[in-house]
Amino acid sequence: PTALLALGMQQIHVGQEMIGKISAAGQLMQCSASLDVLFLLDGSYSIGKGSFERSKHFAGKLCDALDIHPDRVRVGMIQFSSTPHLEFPLDSYLTKQEVKERIKRTVFRGGSTETGQALKYILHKGFPGGRNSSVPEVLIIISDGKSQGSTAMPAMQVKGRHITVFAVGIKFPRWEELQVLASEPPERHLLFAGDADDAANGLYSTLSDPVCTATAPGCKVESHPCERRTLETVKELAGNYVCWKGSKQPNAVQASLCPFTRWKRVLIKYPSRCFRTVCPDPCDSQPCQNGGTCVPEGLDRYHCLCLLGYGGDAHCAAKLSLKCTVDLLFLMDSSAGVTLEGFLRFKAFLKRFLQAVVGQDLPMSVGVAQYDDDVKVPIELGQHKDTLSLMKSIDALNFSGGRTLTGRALQYIAQYGFRSTPVFANVQDDLPRVVVLLTDSKSQDSVAEAAKYAKDQNLFLIGIGSSFVRAELTTVTGNPQQTIVYSDPQDLFNRMPELQRKICSVGNPEGCQAQSLDLAFAVDASSGVGLENFLRLRHFVRSSCLHFIINRDVTQIALVTYGSKAHTVFALDTHTSNSAVLQAIDQVPFLGDSASAGSALLHVYSDVMTVQKGARPGVNKVVVLLTNGGGMQDAAAPAQQLRHNGILVFMVVIGDTERDLLLRVAGSPNYLVHISSYEDLQYYQGLIIERICEEARSPVNLCKPNPCMNQGVCILGPGSYRCECHGWEGPHCETRVLRGDSPRSPALPPRSHVQWSPRGLQHFSRALQHSKR
């Protein structure tokens, strides 16, 4: 595709890549030679005030490429109309900024276009403030070329004094007259100011070889075809009309046909060649892989826009990776209910997903089946050993369009889909077996019995479809966590990471397993949520806790409810088993007050995630805020304070709320899940737990949040920290220093290094309880 770079009377057809290169060259160009540059600006009425402003803009743009300094490039300006007027001589302004500011302040004068008289003024006065021809002189005339008198003789005399003349067209220029003004060869000295970037580049390109020799490394001057255009008023015959003419006889007239003409404005085209300086940009080396688009950022940096499923690094490496080994079979609906369009969408999704999660060699056995009335397995499990041949086979799949018999398809796959192929005949195949069902139409037979049979054969079922088939997919999988529901075609492709996680969660309960984590739930119990929805939130917290191993060494969980004030239901160190936490959650009452999420987050910061309340140094900390979005006005500052102290704030918002406000509190879209209804909350549990566990695996700063009590200062060491206490002692400044010979509580020396392991943390907790007594 090409783009029109200039919308004016010189059109340059170039690709987007060339526009970027012109821009990059503009930043690199800098003429540092000794040079006197005089602008001659047409300020006549034929130009008009608008085009005069564009002329000034072009002059200012060109100054960016000139190293303006008393010993290098000097710039002056004359405005001409009926008479020439010196705006400022070449020795008035000594810096680029001063010259550009003065050009901006130049006022349009108006009058007739006496270009010849302006040239005679230069012949008589020379370059005001210049260096008397001891340095090259460049005259840049910016005009529409519509002069009242002849310009040929004075133009020839100016060029005869070895002054390089550039003629820059503005508005609808008369190119023939401008060509008379310009130095030889005219194609290198004629420009159009309508596009200041390209015209400035063209002028610099002409000057770069003989005068401004310091072109940036790698940059080169290239010629390219361009088309100069102007508007001309022409007379044309429009037709004939009936007219009356007198006859020779007195008092007699007769009808006749008379021609009539009209004036018309037409575009005249002048094909030509233009010149530009092109510089290499960081995208020339094509650094983006897998179909990524390179976008230059300035002269030496770039970023890659990656296709979905890529972006694992800055160069669009595969983003997803199946870090698990399974036998994976995709079961695609090919019935009339899903339509040809839906079938092709599933094919595209399947290709993109497999390209994203596997490399050149397939690390697992993948198969594809499709169904309507009948079930076919065109790509048997383990048939392909490389991605390329697998993609070709997927491309060859055809839509069939019969009835939607999902139950029958599941039954068939459970019986015949995972039979060992000859390649694996001598290998015991005890890998988890995963079936991914892709459907968008309701089944015309029962799915419940077939799904139960498939699970009895140790098949792990994942369902993907639109919200239209959500209930049926949940029946098939038996678990909302194994159901992926998309809202629109693009959203289907956005769910690829979620599918990858679900495939690899086979045989492993979701949750953080042995990763240590301090987790606090802050639950909105205000009247805005209501009792019924509060019970849903409470159930969500309860079922989420089932995914974690709760004890002092692995996961500690705290629960806070809030209305206008926040209440700690139980602290991090209150319960040491899953059963105790679940029992405590069941007793949480509804508050029914107005909501203040800011108070809740402040409470978590000062009263929950502290060493005094059981928070463990060196363990990742996460706060999950469950809310309907009410009472957020005061939440941004405490949320930022939590993040600043190494505590992740993860927001789950149900209902309609202004997204900008939510993002200010969450800090990033990655830590915000916005759900339309409380009924849908259960479908997002797997995603939320996965995000929490990603945080549990990230590096930890032992001094964030500060483990030292009583204003102690945490000082970080290699794999350890120590607390510097004032008036207190103990590893965490937990014991007040007693005066005299009074006995002290047993504690570590005050400046000792503390290294923590999960087991060591248990001892610290007991010592802390002892010191409190």
Coordinates of C-alpha atoms in Angstrom, one line a residue, residues 175-677:
W175 CA 6.1 26.0 -12.0
E176 CA 7.4 27.5 -15.3
E177 CA 8.2 30.8 -13.6
L178 CA 9.7 29.1 -10.6
Q179 CA 11.9 27.0 -13.0
V180 CA 13.3 30.3 -14.4
L181 CA 14.2 31.4 -10.9
A182 CA 15.9 28.1 -9.8
S183 CA 19.5 27.2 -10.2
E184 CA 20.6 24.4 -12.5
P185 CA 19.7 21.6 -12.7
P186 CA 16.1 22.8 -11.9
E187 CA 14.8 19.4 -10.7
R188 CA 17.3 19.6 -7.8
H189 CA 16.4 23.2 -6.9
L190 CA 12.6 23.2 -7.3
L191 CA 10.6 22.2 -4.2
F192 CA 7.1 22.3 -2.8
A193 CA 6.5 23.8 0.6
G194 CA 3.2 22.1 1.2
D195 CA 5.0 19.2 2.8
A196 CA 7.7 20.8 4.9
D197 CA 9.4 17.6 6.0
D198 CA 10.0 16.3 2.4
A199 CA 10.8 19.7 1.0
A200 CA 13.4 20.4 3.7
N201 CA 14.8 17.0 3.0
G202 CA 15.0 17.7 -0.7
L203 CA 16.8 21.0 -0.2
Y204 CA 19.3 19.5 2.2
S205 CA 19.9 16.6 -0.3
T206 CA 20.9 19.2 -2.9
L207 CA 23.2 21.0 -0.6
S208 CA 24.7 18.0 1.1
D209 CA 27.2 17.1 -1.7
P210 CA 29.0 20.4 -2.5
V211 CA 28.3 22.3 0.7
C212 CA 27.0 20.4 3.7
T213 CA 29.4 17.4 3.4
A214 CA 28.7 16.0 6.9
T215 CA 25.9 13.7 6.0
A216 CA 25.2 11.1 8.7
P217 CA 26.8 7.6 8.3
G218 CA 24.7 5.3 6.1
C219 CA 22.6 8.1 4.7
K220 CA 22.4 8.5 0.9
V221 CA 20.7 10.8 -1.6
E222 CA 18.2 9.0 -3.8
S223 CA 16.1 10.3 -6.8
H224 CA 12.4 9.4 -7.1
P225 CA 9.6 10.3 -9.5
C226 CA 7.2 13.1 -8.4
E227 CA 4.4 15.0 -10.0
R228 CA 4.1 18.7 -9.7
R229 CA 0.6 20.2 -10.3
T230 CA -1.0 23.6 -10.5
L231 CA -4.4 25.1 -11.2
E232 CA -4.8 27.0 -14.4
T233 CA -7.9 29.0 -15.6
V234 CA -8.8 28.0 -19.2
K235 CA -11.5 29.1 -21.6
E236 CA -13.6 26.4 -23.1
L237 CA -16.6 26.2 -25.5
A238 CA -19.6 25.2 -23.5
G239 CA -22.1 24.9 -26.4
N240 CA -24.6 27.0 -28.3
Y241 CA -27.7 28.9 -27.4
V242 CA -30.5 30.4 -29.4
C243 CA -29.9 34.1 -30.0
W244 CA -31.7 36.7 -32.1
K245 CA -29.9 38.7 -34.8
G246 CA -31.2 41.7 -36.8
S247 CA -31.8 41.2 -40.5
K248 CA -31.2 43.7 -43.4
Q249 CA -34.9 44.5 -43.4
P250 CA -35.9 47.3 -41.1
N251 CA -37.7 46.3 -37.9
A252 CA -37.1 42.5 -38.5
V253 CA -35.1 40.0 -36.4
Q254 CA -34.4 36.3 -36.9
A255 CA -33.5 33.3 -34.7
S256 CA -29.9 32.0 -34.9
L257 CA -27.4 29.8 -32.9
C258 CA -24.6 31.6 -31.0
P259 CA -21.7 29.8 -29.3
F260 CA -20.9 30.5 -25.6
T261 CA -17.8 29.9 -23.6
R262 CA -17.0 29.6 -19.9
W263 CA -13.8 29.8 -17.7
K264 CA -12.8 26.6 -16.0
R265 CA -10.0 25.8 -13.5
V266 CA -8.1 22.7 -14.3
L267 CA -5.1 20.9 -12.8
I268 CA -2.0 20.8 -15.0
K269 CA 0.5 18.1 -14.2
Y270 CA 4.2 18.3 -14.6
P271 CA 6.0 14.9 -14.2
S272 CA 9.4 15.4 -12.7
R273 CA 12.1 13.9 -10.5
C274 CA 12.7 14.8 -6.9
F275 CA 15.6 14.0 -4.6
R276 CA 15.7 13.0 -1.0
T277 CA 18.2 11.9 1.6
V278 CA 17.3 8.4 3.0
C279 CA 18.9 7.2 6.2
P280 CA 18.9 3.6 7.6
D281 CA 16.5 3.0 10.4
P282 CA 16.6 0.3 13.1
C283 CA 13.9 -1.7 11.2
D284 CA 16.0 -2.2 8.1
S285 CA 17.5 -5.4 9.6
Q286 CA 13.9 -6.8 10.0
P287 CA 14.4 -7.7 13.6
C288 CA 10.8 -8.8 14.3
Q289 CA 10.1 -12.5 13.9
N290 CA 6.9 -14.5 13.2
G291 CA 5.2 -11.9 11.1
G292 CA 5.7 -9.0 13.6
T293 CA 5.7 -5.4 12.4
C294 CA 8.7 -3.3 13.2
V295 CA 7.9 0.3 14.3
P296 CA 11.0 2.6 14.6
E297 CA 11.3 4.9 17.6
G298 CA 13.7 7.7 16.6
L299 CA 17.0 6.9 15.1
D300 CA 18.3 3.8 16.9
R301 CA 15.3 2.2 18.7
Y302 CA 12.3 0.3 17.6
H303 CA 9.5 -1.9 19.0
C304 CA 7.7 -4.9 17.4
L305 CA 4.0 -5.2 17.0
C306 CA 3.5 -8.9 17.4
L307 CA 0.7 -11.2 16.1
L308 CA -1.5 -12.8 18.7
G309 CA 0.3 -15.6 20.5
Y310 CA 3.7 -14.0 20.0
G311 CA 5.5 -11.5 22.1
G312 CA 7.5 -13.8 24.4
D313 CA 10.3 -11.4 23.9
A314 CA 10.9 -8.0 22.2
H315 CA 11.3 -9.7 18.8
C316 CA 8.0 -11.6 18.8
A317 CA 9.1 -15.0 19.9
A318 CA 6.3 -17.5 20.6
K319 CA 4.6 -16.2 23.7
L320 CA 2.9 -19.4 24.8
S321 CA 4.6 -22.6 25.7
L322 CA 3.1 -25.9 26.7
K323 CA 5.5 -26.7 29.5
C324 CA 3.7 -30.0 29.9
T325 CA 3.4 -33.2 28.0
V326 CA -0.1 -34.5 27.1
D327 CA -1.9 -36.3 24.4
L328 CA -4.0 -33.5 22.9
L329 CA -7.1 -34.0 20.7
F330 CA -9.2 -31.1 19.3
L331 CA -12.8 -32.0 18.6
M332 CA -14.2 -29.4 16.1
D333 CA -17.9 -28.9 15.5
S334 CA -18.5 -29.0 11.7
S335 CA -22.3 -29.1 11.7
A336 CA -24.7 -26.7 10.0
G337 CA -25.4 -25.0 13.4
V338 CA -21.8 -23.7 13.7
T339 CA -22.0 -22.4 10.0
L340 CA -19.1 -22.3 7.6
E341 CA -17.9 -19.0 9.0
G342 CA -17.8 -20.4 12.5
F343 CA -15.9 -23.6 11.3
L344 CA -13.3 -21.4 9.5
R345 CA -12.9 -19.3 12.7
F346 CA -12.2 -22.5 14.7
K347 CA -9.7 -23.6 12.1
A348 CA -7.9 -20.3 12.3
F349 CA -7.9 -20.4 16.1
L350 CA -6.5 -23.9 16.0
K351 CA -3.7 -23.0 13.6
R352 CA -2.7 -19.9 15.5
F353 CA -2.8 -21.7 18.9
L354 CA -0.6 -24.6 17.8
Q355 CA 1.9 -22.2 16.0
A356 CA 2.2 -20.2 19.2
V357 CA 2.7 -23.1 21.6
V358 CA 5.0 -25.4 19.6
G359 CA 8.2 -24.8 17.8
Q360 CA 9.4 -26.5 14.6
D361 CA 9.2 -30.0 16.2
L362 CA 6.1 -31.1 17.9
P363 CA 6.9 -32.0 21.6
M364 CA 3.6 -33.8 22.0
S365 CA 1.1 -35.8 20.1
V366 CA -1.7 -33.7 18.6
G367 CA -4.8 -34.9 16.8
V368 CA -7.8 -33.2 15.3
A369 CA -11.3 -34.7 14.9
Q370 CA -14.4 -33.1 13.4
Y371 CA -18.1 -34.0 13.7
D372 CA -21.6 -33.5 12.6
D373 CA -23.8 -36.6 12.1
D374 CA -20.6 -38.6 11.9
V375 CA -17.2 -38.3 13.5
K376 CA -14.0 -38.2 11.4
V377 CA -10.4 -38.2 12.7
P378 CA -8.6 -36.7 9.7
I379 CA -5.5 -36.0 11.8
E380 CA -4.8 -38.9 14.1
L381 CA -2.9 -38.5 17.4
G382 CA 0.8 -38.4 16.8
Q383 CA 0.5 -38.5 13.0
H384 CA 2.7 -35.4 12.5
K385 CA 6.2 -34.9 13.8
D386 CA 6.6 -31.3 12.7
T387 CA 4.5 -28.1 12.7
L388 CA 4.6 -27.5 9.0
S389 CA 2.9 -30.8 8.0
L390 CA 0.4 -30.4 10.8
M391 CA -0.6 -26.9 9.5
K392 CA -1.1 -28.3 6.0
S393 CA -3.4 -31.0 7.3
I394 CA -5.4 -28.4 9.3
D395 CA -5.7 -26.3 6.1
A396 CA -7.2 -29.3 4.3
L397 CA -10.1 -29.8 6.7
N398 CA -13.5 -29.2 5.0
F399 CA -16.8 -28.1 6.4
S400 CA -19.5 -30.8 6.3
G401 CA -22.7 -29.2 7.6
G402 CA -24.8 -32.0 9.0
R403 CA -26.6 -32.3 12.4
T404 CA -25.0 -31.3 15.7
L405 CA -24.5 -34.6 17.5
T406 CA -22.0 -33.6 20.2
G407 CA -22.9 -36.5 22.6
R408 CA -22.2 -39.1 19.9
A409 CA -18.9 -37.4 19.0
L410 CA -17.7 -37.4 22.6
Q411 CA -18.7 -41.1 22.9
Y412 CA -16.8 -42.0 19.7
I413 CA -13.6 -40.0 20.8
A414 CA -13.6 -41.7 24.2
Q415 CA -13.6 -45.1 22.5
Y416 CA -11.4 -44.6 19.4
G417 CA -9.7 -41.2 19.6
F418 CA -6.7 -42.2 21.7
R419 CA -5.8 -45.6 20.2
S420 CA -2.0 -45.9 20.0
T421 CA -0.6 -45.5 16.5
P422 CA 2.0 -47.9 15.2
V423 CA 4.7 -45.3 16.0
F424 CA 3.9 -45.5 19.7
A425 CA 3.0 -49.2 19.7
N426 CA 6.1 -50.2 21.7
V427 CA 5.9 -47.3 24.1
Q428 CA 3.7 -47.3 27.1
D429 CA 1.5 -44.2 26.8
D430 CA 0.5 -43.1 30.2
L431 CA 0.3 -39.3 29.4
P432 CA -2.8 -37.3 30.4
R433 CA -5.4 -37.3 27.7
V434 CA -7.0 -34.0 26.9
V435 CA -9.9 -33.3 24.6
V436 CA -10.6 -29.7 23.6
L437 CA -14.2 -29.3 22.3
L438 CA -14.8 -26.4 19.9
T439 CA -18.5 -25.8 19.3
D440 CA -20.9 -22.9 18.9
S441 CA -24.2 -24.7 18.5
K442 CA -26.4 -26.6 20.9
S443 CA -26.3 -30.4 20.6
Q444 CA -29.2 -32.2 19.1
D445 CA -28.5 -35.2 21.3
S446 CA -27.8 -35.6 25.0
V447 CA -24.2 -34.8 26.1
A448 CA -24.4 -35.7 29.9
E449 CA -24.0 -39.4 29.6
A450 CA -21.4 -39.2 26.9
A451 CA -19.3 -36.7 28.9
K452 CA -19.5 -39.0 32.0
Y453 CA -18.4 -41.9 29.9
A454 CA -15.4 -39.9 28.5
K455 CA -14.4 -38.9 32.1
D456 CA -14.6 -42.6 33.1
Q457 CA -12.0 -43.3 30.4
N458 CA -9.7 -40.8 32.2
L459 CA -10.2 -38.1 29.5
F460 CA -9.8 -34.5 30.6
L461 CA -12.4 -32.3 28.9
I462 CA -12.1 -28.6 28.0
G463 CA -15.0 -26.8 26.3
I464 CA -14.7 -23.6 24.1
G465 CA -17.7 -21.8 22.8
S466 CA -19.8 -18.6 22.9
S467 CA -22.1 -17.7 25.8
F468 CA -24.9 -19.3 23.8
V469 CA -23.6 -22.8 24.7
R470 CA -22.1 -21.9 28.1
A471 CA -24.5 -24.2 30.1
E472 CA -24.0 -27.1 27.7
L473 CA -20.2 -26.7 27.9
T474 CA -20.3 -26.7 31.7
T475 CA -22.3 -30.0 31.5
V476 CA -19.7 -31.5 29.2
T477 CA -16.7 -30.5 31.3
G478 CA -18.4 -30.8 34.7
N479 CA -16.5 -27.8 35.9
P480 CA -16.9 -24.1 35.0
Q481 CA -13.1 -23.8 35.4
Q482 CA -12.7 -26.0 32.4
T483 CA -15.0 -23.9 30.2
I484 CA -13.8 -21.1 28.0
V485 CA -16.5 -18.7 26.9
Y486 CA -15.7 -15.9 24.4
S487 CA -17.8 -12.8 23.7
D488 CA -16.9 -12.1 20.1
P489 CA -14.6 -13.5 17.3
Q490 CA -11.6 -11.5 18.4
D491 CA -12.1 -12.5 22.0
L492 CA -11.8 -16.1 21.0
F493 CA -8.2 -15.5 19.9
N494 CA -7.5 -13.6 23.1
R495 CA -8.3 -16.7 25.1
M496 CA -5.3 -18.7 23.8
P497 CA -3.2 -18.1 27.0
E498 CA -6.2 -19.3 29.1
L499 CA -6.4 -22.5 27.0
Q500 CA -2.7 -23.1 27.4
R501 CA -3.0 -22.9 31.2
K502 CA -6.0 -25.2 31.3
I503 CA -4.3 -27.9 29.2
C504 CA -1.3 -27.8 31.5
S505 CA -3.4 -27.9 34.7
V506 CA -4.3 -31.5 33.9
G507 CA -3.5 -33.7 36.9
N508 CA -2.4 -30.6 38.9
P509 CA -5.0 -28.7 41.0
E510 CA -4.8 -25.0 40.2
G511 CA -3.1 -22.9 42.8
C512 CA 0.4 -22.1 43.8
Q513 CA 1.3 -25.5 45.2
A514 CA 4.5 -25.2 47.2
Q515 CA 5.1 -21.5 46.4
S516 CA 5.0 -19.4 49.6
L517 CA 2.4 -16.6 49.6
D518 CA 0.7 -14.2 52.0
L519 CA -2.7 -13.6 50.5
A520 CA -5.4 -11.2 51.8
F521 CA -9.0 -11.0 50.4
A522 CA -10.7 -7.6 50.9
V523 CA -14.4 -8.1 50.3
D524 CA -17.0 -5.3 49.7
A525 CA -19.8 -6.0 52.2
S526 CA -21.6 -2.6 51.6
S527 CA -25.2 -2.0 50.9
G528 CA -24.2 -1.3 47.3
V529 CA -23.3 -4.9 46.8
G530 CA -26.4 -6.3 48.7
L531 CA -26.7 -9.4 50.8
E532 CA -27.3 -11.9 47.9
N533 CA -24.3 -10.7 46.0
F534 CA -22.2 -10.6 49.1
L535 CA -22.9 -14.3 49.7
R536 CA -21.7 -14.9 46.1
L537 CA -18.5 -13.1 46.9
R538 CA -18.1 -15.1 50.1
H539 CA -18.6 -18.3 48.2
F540 CA -16.0 -17.2 45.6
V541 CA -13.4 -16.6 48.4
R542 CA -14.2 -19.9 49.9
S543 CA -13.8 -21.9 46.7
S544 CA -10.6 -20.0 45.8
C545 CA -9.1 -21.0 49.2
L546 CA -9.6 -24.7 48.2
H547 CA -6.8 -24.2 45.6
F548 CA -4.1 -23.3 48.1
I549 CA -2.1 -25.3 50.7
I550 CA -2.8 -23.3 53.8
N551 CA -0.2 -23.5 56.6
R552 CA 2.7 -21.5 58.1
D553 CA 5.2 -22.6 55.5
V554 CA 3.2 -22.3 52.2
T555 CA 0.1 -20.1 51.9
Q556 CA -1.3 -17.8 54.7
I557 CA -4.7 -16.2 54.1
A558 CA -6.3 -13.2 55.7
L559 CA -9.8 -11.9 55.2
V560 CA -11.0 -8.3 55.5
T561 CA -14.6 -7.1 54.9
Y562 CA -15.5 -3.5 54.6
G563 CA -18.2 -0.9 54.3
S564 CA -17.4 2.6 55.4
K565 CA -14.8 1.0 57.8
A566 CA -12.7 -2.2 57.4
H567 CA -12.8 -5.2 59.7
T568 CA -10.2 -8.0 59.9
V569 CA -12.3 -11.2 59.9
F570 CA -9.1 -13.2 60.5
A571 CA -5.4 -12.3 60.2
L572 CA -2.6 -14.1 58.2
D573 CA -1.4 -16.1 61.2
T574 CA -4.9 -16.9 62.6
H575 CA -5.6 -20.2 60.8
T576 CA -3.1 -22.9 59.9
S577 CA -5.3 -25.3 57.9
N578 CA -7.7 -25.3 55.0
S579 CA -10.6 -26.5 57.1
A580 CA -10.2 -23.8 59.7
V581 CA -10.1 -21.1 57.0
L582 CA -13.2 -22.5 55.3
Q583 CA -15.1 -22.7 58.6
A584 CA -14.2 -19.1 59.4
I585 CA -15.3 -17.8 56.0
D586 CA -18.8 -19.4 56.4
Q587 CA -19.3 -17.2 59.5
V588 CA -18.5 -13.8 57.9
P589 CA -21.5 -11.4 58.3
F590 CA -22.9 -8.9 55.9
L591 CA -22.2 -5.3 56.9
G592 CA -24.6 -3.3 54.7
D593 CA -22.9 0.1 55.1
S594 CA -21.6 2.6 52.5
A595 CA -18.4 1.5 50.8
S596 CA -14.9 2.9 51.2
A597 CA -12.3 0.8 49.3
G598 CA -9.6 3.3 50.3
S599 CA -10.2 2.5 54.0
A600 CA -10.0 -1.2 53.2
L601 CA -6.7 -1.0 51.4
L602 CA -5.3 1.3 54.1
H603 CA -6.4 -1.2 56.7
V604 CA -4.7 -4.1 54.8
Y605 CA -1.5 -2.0 54.6
S606 CA -1.3 -1.0 58.2
D607 CA -3.1 -3.8 60.0
V608 CA -2.8 -7.0 57.9
M609 CA 0.4 -7.1 55.9
T610 CA 2.6 -6.5 58.9
V611 CA 5.1 -8.7 60.7
Q612 CA 3.1 -8.1 63.9
K613 CA 0.1 -9.8 62.3
G614 CA 1.9 -12.7 60.8
A615 CA 3.2 -11.5 57.5
R616 CA 6.4 -13.3 56.6
P617 CA 9.6 -11.4 55.4
G618 CA 10.8 -12.7 52.0
V619 CA 7.4 -14.0 50.9
N620 CA 5.3 -12.5 48.1
K621 CA 2.2 -10.6 49.2
V622 CA -1.1 -10.2 47.3
V623 CA -4.3 -8.3 48.1
V624 CA -7.4 -9.3 46.1
L625 CA -10.0 -6.6 46.3
L626 CA -13.6 -7.9 45.4
T627 CA -16.0 -5.0 44.8
N628 CA -18.8 -3.6 42.7
G629 CA -16.7 -0.5 42.0
G630 CA -18.3 1.7 44.6
G631 CA -16.3 3.9 47.0
M632 CA -13.2 4.0 44.8
Q633 CA -12.6 7.7 45.0
D634 CA -10.2 7.4 47.9
A635 CA -8.5 4.1 46.8
A636 CA -5.8 5.2 44.4
A637 CA -3.3 6.5 47.0
P638 CA -3.4 3.5 49.4
A639 CA -3.2 1.1 46.4
Q640 CA -0.1 2.9 45.2
Q641 CA 1.3 2.8 48.7
L642 CA 0.8 -1.0 48.8
R643 CA 2.5 -1.5 45.4
H644 CA 5.4 0.8 46.5
N645 CA 5.9 -1.6 49.4
G646 CA 6.0 -4.7 47.2
I647 CA 2.4 -5.8 47.8
L648 CA 0.4 -6.5 44.6
V649 CA -3.1 -5.2 44.5
F650 CA -5.4 -7.3 42.3
M651 CA -8.8 -5.9 41.6
V652 CA -11.9 -7.9 40.7
V653 CA -14.8 -5.6 39.8
I654 CA -18.3 -6.7 39.1
G655 CA -20.8 -4.5 37.3
D656 CA -20.6 -1.1 35.4
T657 CA -17.9 1.3 36.7
E658 CA -15.8 3.9 35.1
R659 CA -12.7 2.0 33.8
D660 CA -10.3 5.0 34.0
L661 CA -10.9 5.2 37.8
L662 CA -10.4 1.5 38.2
L663 CA -7.2 1.6 36.2
R664 CA -5.9 4.3 38.5
V665 CA -6.4 2.1 41.5
A666 CA -5.2 -1.1 39.8
G667 CA -2.1 0.6 38.4
S668 CA -2.2 -1.7 35.3
P669 CA -4.8 -3.5 33.1
N670 CA -2.9 -6.7 34.1
Y671 CA -4.1 -6.4 37.6
L672 CA -7.8 -5.6 36.8
V673 CA -10.5 -8.2 36.0
H674 CA -13.8 -6.5 35.1
I675 CA -16.8 -8.9 35.2
S676 CA -20.3 -8.0 33.9
S677 CA -22.3 -9.9 36.6

